[in-house]
Short mmCIF file of C-alpha atoms in Angstrom, two decimals:
data_model
loop_
_atom_site.label_atom_id
_atom_site.label_comp_id
_atom_site.label_asym_id
_atom_site.label_seq_id
_atom_site.Cartn_x
_atom_site.Cartn_y
_atom_site.Cartn_z
CA MET H 1 29.89 -3.44 -51.93
CA ILE H 2 33.67 -4.24 -51.31
CA GLY H 3 33.08 -5.16 -47.77
CA SER H 4 30.04 -7.53 -48.48
CA ALA H 5 32.23 -9.33 -51.26
CA ARG H 6 35.09 -9.89 -48.64
CA LEU H 7 32.61 -11.15 -46.23
CA ARG H 8 31.08 -13.58 -48.56
CA GLU H 9 34.57 -14.70 -49.62
CA ALA H 10 35.58 -15.16 -46.01
CA ASN H 11 32.39 -17.15 -45.46
CA GLN H 12 33.17 -19.43 -48.28
CA ARG H 13 36.78 -20.10 -46.86
CA LEU H 14 35.30 -21.09 -43.61
CA ILE H 15 32.96 -23.43 -45.20
CA ARG H 16 35.76 -25.04 -47.24
CA ALA H 17 38.08 -25.29 -43.99
CA ARG H 18 35.17 -26.91 -42.20
CA ARG H 19 34.80 -29.50 -44.73
CA SER H 20 38.56 -30.35 -44.68
CA LEU H 21 38.37 -30.58 -40.86
CA ASP H 22 35.25 -32.92 -41.13
CA ARG H 23 37.03 -35.11 -43.61
CA VAL H 24 39.90 -35.54 -41.48
CA ARG H 25 37.80 -36.29 -38.34
CA ASP H 26 35.89 -38.96 -40.29
CA GLU H 27 39.28 -40.60 -41.43
CA LEU H 28 40.55 -40.73 -37.91
CA ALA H 29 37.28 -42.15 -36.58
CA VAL H 30 38.61 -43.80 -33.28
CA SER H 31 35.39 -44.85 -32.08
CA ARG H 32 34.80 -47.06 -35.05
CA PHE H 33 38.13 -48.85 -34.10
CA LYS H 34 37.18 -49.21 -30.40
CA LYS H 35 33.92 -50.67 -31.62
CA ARG H 36 35.55 -53.21 -33.84
CA VAL H 37 37.94 -54.25 -31.20
CA SER H 38 35.23 -54.89 -28.72
CA GLU H 39 33.34 -56.91 -31.26
CA LEU H 40 36.21 -59.10 -31.75
CA LEU H 41 36.80 -59.63 -28.02
CA ARG H 42 33.12 -60.47 -27.62
CA LYS H 43 33.34 -63.16 -30.28
CA ILE H 44 36.50 -64.68 -28.67
CA GLY H 45 34.60 -64.62 -25.34
CA LEU H 46 37.27 -62.99 -23.19
CA THR H 47 35.92 -60.82 -20.33
CA ARG H 48 37.66 -57.79 -18.70
CA THR H 49 38.98 -60.29 -16.19
CA GLY H 50 40.41 -62.51 -19.01
CA GLN H 51 41.90 -59.59 -20.90
CA PHE H 52 43.73 -58.57 -17.71
CA ALA H 53 44.93 -62.04 -17.03
CA LEU H 54 46.45 -62.25 -20.52
CA LEU H 55 48.06 -58.87 -20.13
CA LEU H 56 49.47 -59.77 -16.97
CA ALA H 57 50.91 -63.09 -18.37
CA VAL H 58 52.56 -60.90 -21.28
CA VAL H 59 54.05 -58.55 -18.59
CA LEU H 60 55.39 -61.32 -16.43
CA TRP H 61 57.03 -63.02 -19.36
CA ILE H 62 58.70 -59.90 -20.52
CA VAL H 63 60.05 -59.01 -17.10
CA GLY H 64 61.06 -62.65 -16.48
CA ARG H 65 62.89 -62.51 -19.88
CA ILE H 66 64.80 -59.17 -18.77
CA VAL H 67 65.44 -60.35 -15.26
CA GLY H 68 65.89 -63.93 -15.85
CA GLY H 69 63.48 -64.87 -13.17
CA THR H 70 62.12 -68.55 -13.09
CA VAL H 71 59.33 -67.78 -11.00
CA LEU H 72 58.01 -65.01 -13.19
CA TYR H 73 58.10 -67.41 -16.19
CA VAL H 74 56.03 -70.05 -14.12
CA LEU H 75 53.50 -67.32 -13.17
CA ALA H 76 53.19 -66.20 -16.69
CA TYR H 77 52.65 -69.68 -17.99
CA GLY H 78 50.33 -70.50 -15.20
CA THR H 79 48.12 -67.73 -16.01
CA ILE H 80 48.06 -68.71 -19.63
CA VAL H 81 46.92 -72.21 -18.45
CA LEU H 82 44.30 -70.70 -16.24
CA VAL H 83 42.76 -69.00 -19.18
CA GLY H 84 42.84 -72.09 -21.30
CA VAL H 85 41.15 -74.22 -18.56
CA SER H 86 38.42 -71.30 -18.36
CA PHE H 87 37.74 -71.96 -22.11
CA LEU H 88 37.22 -75.69 -21.35
CA LEU H 89 34.86 -75.00 -18.36
CA ALA H 90 32.74 -72.22 -19.91
CA PRO H 91 29.24 -73.56 -21.07
CA ARG H 92 29.09 -73.67 -24.90
CA ARG H 93 25.41 -73.69 -25.46
CA LEU H 94 22.19 -73.14 -23.23
CA ARG H 95 19.09 -75.07 -23.91
CA LEU H 96 16.70 -72.00 -24.24
CA THR H 97 14.21 -71.05 -26.45
CA SER H 98 12.77 -67.42 -26.80
CA GLU H 99 10.06 -65.46 -28.64
CA ARG H 100 9.98 -61.73 -29.35
CA GLU H 101 6.83 -59.90 -29.58
CA GLY H 102 5.79 -56.28 -30.18
CA LEU H 103 8.62 -55.35 -32.52
CA PHE H 104 7.53 -54.14 -36.03
CA PRO H 105 9.76 -53.58 -39.17
CA ARG H 106 8.73 -50.02 -39.45
CA ALA H 107 7.98 -47.30 -36.99
CA GLN H 108 7.85 -43.46 -37.01
CA GLU H 109 9.94 -40.84 -35.21
CA GLY H 110 8.11 -40.43 -31.82
CA ASP H 111 6.74 -43.90 -31.50
CA LEU H 112 7.17 -46.01 -28.49
CA LEU H 113 7.39 -49.75 -29.07
CA GLU H 114 6.73 -52.08 -26.05
CA VAL H 115 8.66 -55.35 -26.74
CA GLN H 116 7.79 -58.61 -24.94
CA LEU H 117 10.26 -61.24 -24.51
CA LYS H 118 9.09 -64.88 -23.60
CA THR H 119 11.86 -67.43 -22.63
CA LYS H 120 11.45 -71.05 -21.94
CA ALA H 121 14.07 -73.42 -20.35
CA GLN H 122 14.37 -76.94 -21.71
CA ARG H 123 16.57 -78.11 -18.73
CA SER H 124 17.61 -76.69 -15.34
CA LEU H 125 20.09 -73.87 -15.50
CA THR H 126 21.92 -71.67 -13.04
CA SER H 127 23.81 -68.32 -13.12
CA PHE H 128 23.35 -66.94 -16.67
CA GLN H 129 22.15 -63.43 -18.05
CA LEU H 130 19.77 -62.48 -20.72
CA GLU H 131 20.87 -59.63 -22.84
CA GLU H 132 18.97 -57.79 -25.84
CA ARG H 133 21.33 -55.47 -27.36
CA VAL H 134 19.61 -52.19 -28.35
CA PRO H 135 21.21 -49.15 -30.27
CA GLU H 136 22.01 -46.23 -28.01
CA ALA H 137 19.61 -44.01 -30.13
CA LEU H 138 16.46 -46.28 -29.08
CA GLY H 139 17.33 -46.91 -25.45
CA LEU H 140 19.36 -48.93 -22.99
CA PRO H 141 20.02 -52.72 -23.62
CA LEU H 142 18.00 -55.30 -21.54
CA ARG H 143 20.02 -57.14 -19.12
CA VAL H 144 18.40 -59.59 -16.81
CA PRO H 145 20.57 -61.79 -14.39
CA ILE H 146 19.04 -65.14 -13.66
CA ALA H 147 20.31 -67.23 -10.76
CA ARG H 148 18.34 -70.39 -11.48
CA VAL H 149 15.64 -71.69 -13.55
CA ARG H 150 13.95 -75.14 -13.91
CA ALA H 151 13.21 -77.18 -16.90
CA GLY H 152 9.95 -76.00 -18.46
CA ASP H 153 9.78 -72.64 -16.60
CA GLU H 154 8.92 -69.56 -18.66
CA LEU H 155 10.36 -66.05 -18.08
CA ASP H 156 8.62 -62.98 -19.32
CA HIS H 157 10.18 -59.65 -19.63
CA ALA H 158 9.38 -56.46 -21.22
CA TYR H 159 11.22 -53.24 -22.31
CA GLY H 160 10.53 -50.21 -24.46
CA LEU H 161 12.06 -48.80 -27.55
CA ASN H 162 11.85 -44.92 -27.90
CA CYS H 163 12.04 -44.13 -31.61
CA VAL H 164 13.27 -40.52 -31.25
CA ARG H 165 15.48 -40.57 -34.33
CA ARG H 166 15.20 -41.48 -37.86
CA GLY H 167 17.42 -44.27 -39.09
CA VAL H 168 18.06 -47.94 -39.74
CA TYR H 169 18.63 -49.91 -36.58
CA GLN H 170 19.52 -53.55 -35.61
CA VAL H 171 17.68 -54.59 -32.47
CA GLY H 172 19.39 -57.62 -30.68
CA PRO H 173 20.56 -60.28 -30.92
CA LEU H 174 18.92 -61.63 -27.94
CA VAL H 175 21.65 -63.77 -26.09
CA ALA H 176 22.01 -65.85 -23.05
CA ILE H 177 25.35 -65.18 -21.48
CA ALA H 178 27.07 -67.85 -19.15
CA SER H 179 30.70 -67.83 -17.96
CA ASP H 180 33.22 -70.16 -16.07
CA PRO H 181 33.32 -70.17 -12.42
CA ILE H 182 36.01 -67.34 -11.97
CA GLY H 183 34.50 -65.01 -14.87
CA VAL H 184 37.43 -65.33 -17.15
CA VAL H 185 35.61 -66.58 -20.31
CA GLN H 186 32.00 -66.00 -21.24
CA ARG H 187 29.98 -67.69 -24.02
CA GLU H 188 26.84 -66.49 -25.70
CA THR H 189 23.82 -68.53 -26.94
CA VAL H 190 21.96 -66.60 -29.65
CA LEU H 191 18.11 -67.02 -28.94
CA GLN H 192 16.79 -64.38 -31.40
CA GLU H 193 18.74 -62.97 -34.46
CA PRO H 194 19.08 -59.22 -34.93
CA PHE H 195 15.95 -57.61 -36.07
CA GLU H 196 16.07 -54.72 -38.54
CA LEU H 197 14.00 -51.78 -37.48
CA LEU H 198 13.39 -48.84 -39.90
CA VAL H 199 12.35 -45.59 -38.10
CA HIS H 200 10.74 -43.51 -40.81
CA PRO H 201 11.08 -39.54 -40.76
CA ARG H 202 7.99 -37.84 -39.15
CA VAL H 203 5.66 -36.80 -41.87
CA SER H 204 3.62 -33.45 -41.38
CA ARG H 205 0.55 -32.42 -43.10
CA VAL H 206 1.57 -29.70 -45.64
CA SER H 207 -0.58 -28.06 -48.39
CA LEU H 208 2.12 -27.53 -51.08
CA ARG H 209 0.85 -27.52 -54.79
CA PRO H 210 2.85 -26.63 -57.74
CA LEU H 211 2.36 -23.21 -59.33
CA SER H 212 -0.45 -23.29 -61.77
CA ARG H 213 0.15 -20.51 -64.35
CA LEU H 214 3.02 -18.17 -65.22
CA PHE H 215 0.78 -15.22 -65.68
CA GLU H 216 -2.07 -14.77 -63.21
CA ASP H 217 -5.33 -13.62 -64.92
CA PRO H 218 -5.16 -12.56 -68.48
CA PRO H 219 -8.01 -10.68 -69.88
CA ILE H 220 -9.53 -13.37 -72.06
CA ARG H 221 -9.62 -17.07 -70.65
CA PRO H 222 -10.37 -20.13 -72.81
CA PRO H 223 -13.59 -22.09 -72.34
CA VAL H 224 -11.74 -25.29 -71.51
CA SER H 225 -8.56 -25.64 -69.47
CA LYS H 226 -6.80 -28.84 -69.50
CA PRO H 227 -5.53 -30.33 -66.06
CA TRP H 228 -2.24 -31.30 -67.20
CA PRO H 229 -1.34 -29.27 -70.22
CA THR H 230 1.90 -29.43 -71.99
CA GLY H 231 2.70 -25.87 -72.16
CA THR H 232 1.68 -24.98 -75.75
CA GLU H 233 -2.27 -24.94 -75.36
CA PHE H 234 -3.86 -21.43 -75.80
CA TYR H 235 -4.62 -20.03 -72.30
CA GLY H 236 -5.38 -16.36 -72.98
CA MET H 237 -4.24 -13.04 -74.22
CA ARG H 238 -2.74 -9.90 -72.63
CA GLU H 239 -1.35 -6.64 -73.89
CA PHE H 240 1.96 -6.48 -75.80
CA ARG H 241 5.12 -5.76 -73.87
CA PRO H 242 8.49 -4.77 -75.28
CA GLY H 243 10.49 -8.00 -75.90
CA ASP H 244 7.38 -10.32 -76.87
CA ASP H 245 7.61 -12.34 -79.99
CA LEU H 246 5.73 -10.70 -82.89
CA ARG H 247 4.59 -14.01 -83.98
CA ARG H 248 2.33 -14.33 -80.90
CA ILE H 249 0.18 -11.15 -81.73
CA VAL H 250 -3.44 -11.87 -82.40
CA TRP H 251 -4.44 -9.32 -85.08
CA ARG H 252 -8.30 -9.94 -84.77
CA ALA H 253 -8.13 -9.17 -81.00
CA THR H 254 -5.84 -6.23 -81.69
CA ALA H 255 -8.34 -4.76 -84.22
CA ARG H 256 -11.23 -5.29 -81.93
CA THR H 257 -9.87 -3.85 -78.78
CA GLY H 258 -7.51 -1.14 -80.21
CA LYS H 259 -4.45 -2.61 -78.27
CA ILE H 260 -1.84 -4.75 -79.46
CA MET H 261 -2.70 -8.18 -77.87
CA VAL H 262 -0.37 -11.22 -77.88
CA ARG H 263 -1.22 -14.87 -77.27
CA GLU H 264 -0.39 -16.60 -73.88
CA ALA H 265 0.28 -20.40 -73.73
CA GLU H 266 -1.19 -22.62 -71.06
CA GLN H 267 1.66 -23.03 -68.35
CA GLY H 268 -0.64 -25.56 -66.42
CA ILE H 269 -0.18 -27.53 -63.39
CA THR H 270 2.70 -30.05 -63.59
CA ASP H 271 2.41 -33.55 -62.07
CA HIS H 272 6.14 -34.12 -62.12
CA ILE H 273 7.72 -33.16 -58.94
CA THR H 274 11.54 -33.18 -58.62
CA ILE H 275 12.92 -32.70 -54.84
CA VAL H 276 16.53 -31.87 -54.41
CA LEU H 277 17.89 -32.47 -50.91
CA ASP H 278 21.26 -30.97 -50.12
CA THR H 279 23.41 -33.65 -48.35
CA ASP H 280 26.59 -31.60 -48.11
CA ARG H 281 28.01 -32.06 -44.64
CA GLY H 282 29.74 -28.75 -44.79
CA SER H 283 26.37 -26.84 -45.12
CA HIS H 284 24.58 -28.53 -42.28
CA SER H 285 24.85 -28.20 -38.51
CA ARG H 286 26.99 -30.69 -36.77
CA ASP H 287 26.44 -32.20 -33.29
CA GLY H 288 28.85 -35.18 -33.49
CA GLU H 289 27.31 -37.70 -36.04
CA TYR H 290 24.01 -36.00 -35.54
CA SER H 291 22.96 -33.03 -37.80
CA GLU H 292 19.64 -31.34 -36.77
CA SER H 293 19.34 -29.40 -39.94
CA PHE H 294 19.70 -32.50 -42.00
CA GLU H 295 17.17 -34.27 -40.15
CA VAL H 296 14.80 -31.34 -40.55
CA GLY H 297 15.48 -31.43 -44.24
CA ILE H 298 14.61 -35.28 -44.38
CA ARG H 299 11.38 -34.33 -42.64
CA VAL H 300 10.54 -31.70 -45.17
CA VAL H 301 11.19 -34.04 -48.12
CA ALA H 302 9.08 -36.83 -46.51
CA SER H 303 6.24 -34.56 -45.99
CA LEU H 304 6.32 -32.99 -49.44
CA GLY H 305 6.78 -36.46 -51.12
CA ALA H 306 3.90 -38.07 -49.05
CA VAL H 307 1.45 -35.23 -49.98
CA HIS H 308 2.17 -35.41 -53.49
CA LEU H 309 1.99 -39.28 -53.81
CA ASN H 310 -1.19 -39.13 -52.09
CA GLY H 311 -2.39 -36.69 -54.73
CA GLY H 312 -1.20 -38.70 -57.69
CA PHE H 313 1.88 -36.74 -58.57
CA GLU H 314 5.02 -38.29 -59.75
CA ILE H 315 7.85 -37.90 -57.25
CA LYS H 316 11.70 -38.07 -57.72
CA VAL H 317 14.36 -37.40 -55.14
CA GLU H 318 17.91 -36.26 -56.12
CA THR H 319 20.77 -35.72 -53.83
CA ASN H 320 24.28 -34.19 -54.19
CA GLY H 321 25.77 -37.63 -54.99
CA GLY H 322 23.01 -38.83 -57.39
CA ALA H 323 19.37 -39.82 -57.38
CA LEU H 324 18.03 -41.14 -54.24
CA THR H 325 14.90 -42.59 -55.55
CA ARG H 326 13.49 -43.45 -58.97
CA PRO H 327 10.38 -41.61 -60.32
CA MET H 328 7.40 -43.08 -58.44
CA ARG H 329 3.65 -42.29 -58.37
CA GLY H 330 0.69 -43.42 -56.45
CA ARG H 331 -0.37 -43.74 -52.73
CA ASP H 332 0.95 -47.18 -52.52
CA LYS H 333 4.45 -46.02 -53.11
CA THR H 334 4.54 -43.91 -49.84
CA THR H 335 6.00 -46.79 -47.72
CA ARG H 336 8.86 -47.47 -50.23
CA PHE H 337 9.45 -43.70 -50.48
CA LEU H 338 9.80 -43.41 -46.63
CA ASP H 339 12.01 -46.62 -46.65
CA VAL H 340 14.46 -44.95 -49.03
CA LEU H 341 14.54 -41.54 -46.91
CA THR H 342 15.30 -43.50 -43.78
CA ARG H 343 18.52 -44.74 -45.21
CA GLY H 344 19.52 -41.31 -46.45
CA GLU H 345 22.89 -40.07 -45.07
CA MET H 346 25.02 -36.87 -45.78
CA ASP H 347 28.18 -36.84 -48.10
CA ARG H 348 30.95 -34.57 -49.22
CA ASN H 349 29.48 -33.57 -52.72
CA PRO H 350 28.23 -30.01 -53.17
CA LEU H 351 24.62 -28.96 -53.97
CA SER H 352 26.01 -27.71 -57.42
CA ALA H 353 26.79 -31.11 -58.56
CA ALA H 354 23.08 -32.08 -58.31
CA LEU H 355 22.00 -28.84 -60.03
CA ARG H 356 24.37 -29.36 -62.89
CA ARG H 357 22.79 -32.69 -63.70
CA LEU H 358 19.29 -31.13 -63.66
CA VAL H 359 20.59 -28.49 -66.13
CA ALA H 360 21.91 -31.09 -68.40
CA ASP H 361 18.47 -32.84 -68.28
CA PRO H 362 16.32 -31.88 -71.36
CA ARG H 363 13.22 -32.26 -69.37
CA ARG H 364 11.69 -28.95 -68.50
CA ASP H 365 8.09 -29.86 -67.45
CA ALA H 366 9.02 -30.82 -63.61
CA GLN H 367 8.45 -28.56 -60.59
CA LEU H 368 11.69 -28.38 -58.78
CA ILE H 369 11.79 -27.90 -55.02
CA VAL H 370 15.33 -27.48 -53.54
CA VAL H 371 15.80 -28.19 -49.83
CA THR H 372 19.02 -26.66 -48.64
CA PRO H 373 20.62 -24.67 -45.55
CA HIS H 374 22.95 -22.80 -47.81
CA LEU H 375 22.75 -21.47 -51.41
CA GLY H 376 26.10 -20.19 -52.70
CA THR H 377 27.03 -18.18 -55.82
CA ASP H 378 27.57 -21.38 -57.78
CA GLU H 379 24.35 -22.95 -56.82
CA ALA H 380 22.64 -19.70 -57.71
CA THR H 381 23.97 -19.71 -61.05
CA GLN H 382 22.72 -23.20 -61.86
CA LEU H 383 19.44 -22.28 -60.64
CA LYS H 384 19.38 -19.27 -63.06
CA PHE H 385 20.10 -21.60 -65.78
CA LEU H 386 17.05 -23.88 -64.85
CA LEU H 387 14.86 -20.76 -64.49
CA ASP H 388 15.97 -19.64 -68.09
CA LYS H 389 14.87 -23.24 -69.29
CA GLY H 390 11.40 -22.58 -67.99
CA VAL H 391 11.73 -24.84 -64.93
CA ASN H 392 9.45 -23.74 -62.04
CA VAL H 393 11.87 -23.50 -58.91
CA THR H 394 11.03 -23.55 -55.14
CA VAL H 395 13.66 -23.14 -52.33
CA VAL H 396 12.98 -24.46 -49.05
CA ALA H 397 15.71 -22.69 -46.85
CA LEU H 398 16.66 -24.49 -43.60
CA ILE H 399 17.67 -21.73 -41.11
CA TRP H 400 19.83 -23.20 -38.50
CA ASN H 401 22.27 -20.40 -38.31
CA ASP H 402 20.69 -16.94 -37.80
CA GLU H 403 23.80 -15.30 -39.31
CA ASP H 404 23.26 -17.01 -42.79
CA THR H 405 20.61 -14.91 -44.50
CA GLU H 406 22.06 -14.93 -47.94
CA THR H 407 20.13 -18.11 -48.92
CA MET H 408 16.65 -16.68 -48.98
CA GLY H 409 17.88 -13.32 -50.56
CA ARG H 410 19.59 -15.06 -53.44
CA ALA H 411 16.70 -17.36 -54.09
CA ALA H 412 14.14 -14.53 -53.98
CA ALA H 413 16.35 -12.28 -56.21
CA LEU H 414 16.47 -14.96 -58.77
CA GLY H 415 12.56 -15.28 -58.81
CA CYS H 416 12.29 -18.40 -57.03
CA GLN H 417 9.28 -19.11 -54.60
CA VAL H 418 10.98 -19.13 -51.20
CA SER H 419 10.02 -20.66 -47.86
CA ALA H 420 12.06 -20.61 -44.59
CA VAL H 421 11.97 -23.53 -42.23
CA ARG H 422 13.58 -23.10 -38.77
CA MET H 423 14.77 -25.82 -36.68
CA ASP H 424 12.03 -25.51 -33.88
CA GLN H 425 9.22 -24.52 -36.28
CA ASP H 426 6.34 -26.72 -37.26
CA LEU H 427 6.56 -27.80 -40.83
CA SER H 428 2.88 -27.44 -41.54
CA ALA H 429 2.71 -23.83 -40.68
CA ALA H 430 6.16 -23.07 -42.34
CA LEU H 431 5.32 -24.58 -45.60
CA HIS H 432 1.75 -23.75 -45.71
CA GLN H 433 2.29 -19.87 -45.37
CA ASP H 434 4.73 -19.38 -48.11
CA ILE H 435 4.03 -22.34 -50.44
CA GLY H 436 0.66 -23.80 -49.83
CA ALA H 437 -1.14 -20.65 -50.48
CA GLY H 438 -0.42 -21.12 -54.14
CA ASN H 439 1.68 -17.93 -54.67
CA ARG H 440 2.54 -17.44 -58.31
CA LEU H 441 5.53 -15.55 -60.01
#
């Protein structure tokens, strides 16, 4: 017992240390600084040759200042004049028009989009380049060098977008790039503005349904059972057990059967589903900015939400930092639901923050589904409070670290329904086996 307690304490310390390192790494994001600098230089229009020329001019001026050489001053000022003349000679706007076809506002993980570009020249042009900027997650940017085109000619080009990862992407802009004769300065003509593409998470066919009754088969059933009961309607009777409320004893049934019988209330099938997605960076796997366990969690939430919306249930998604969606119901809300999930991101808040909000919520008629890779002692305590309130809790454990086996054990010990989803496992099979079969407490 002492060894296991020390092991758990060491595991918690490692998790806290990892969160601190991730926070420092995010604050020191050098790649973001480099990206901003490159965007600024692109707006100015300086090529690598132009940047080198300006740097050379500064070096020559500093050396001339130290040495006192007039020739170095002349070379420095001459280089600056050369860059200025290049700015004047670079074409400012190319007379081109373009159309983009085959690009849709929404796609799903795994889709391949074939995009067609049709460009028409309004006057004769020479030596320019067409460029369609594409995010790295979708593929390589399209760059087409064009030596010469006559007035009225049409240029057709095609490229593919491989939507392998969920997210919100900016495709474009489509620009025509022309430079001065020596390649010091280049200017861009925007032909098509950036296009926002939403890549929805992949939705699998799952068979989850909320638990229907707290007690499986009492001896006596009512003639009519309501489809959405409130929890107070008569459902049946069973034999008295120590701890039962004496006010629930049915004396007529007790006299007739010779056993003390108590009344059972209808637990029923709830149509309110609350899904909690753990967005804590410290709990999920990390491969740079990409987290495989978090993406699997998003797919789990998308699949569960889509099947319940199609079934007429009310869906609400909570994250560690707050509500991700408002309560929504109906099949027509599926697209909006997936749009919100597409924009979901990880944060630094613990899962216990979301569970505390649910504990403070007076509502008890919702089916709660918790999707998390790690269930700690604090989170288990909050789940215990929810269970004591009468909330039906299901835990979907995201298994990305084989050494972390505490999540399923803690959830099962609390009395929650548990399902394990591994990173390379099909969601339909994983959720159907443990949840979709309709297991009851």
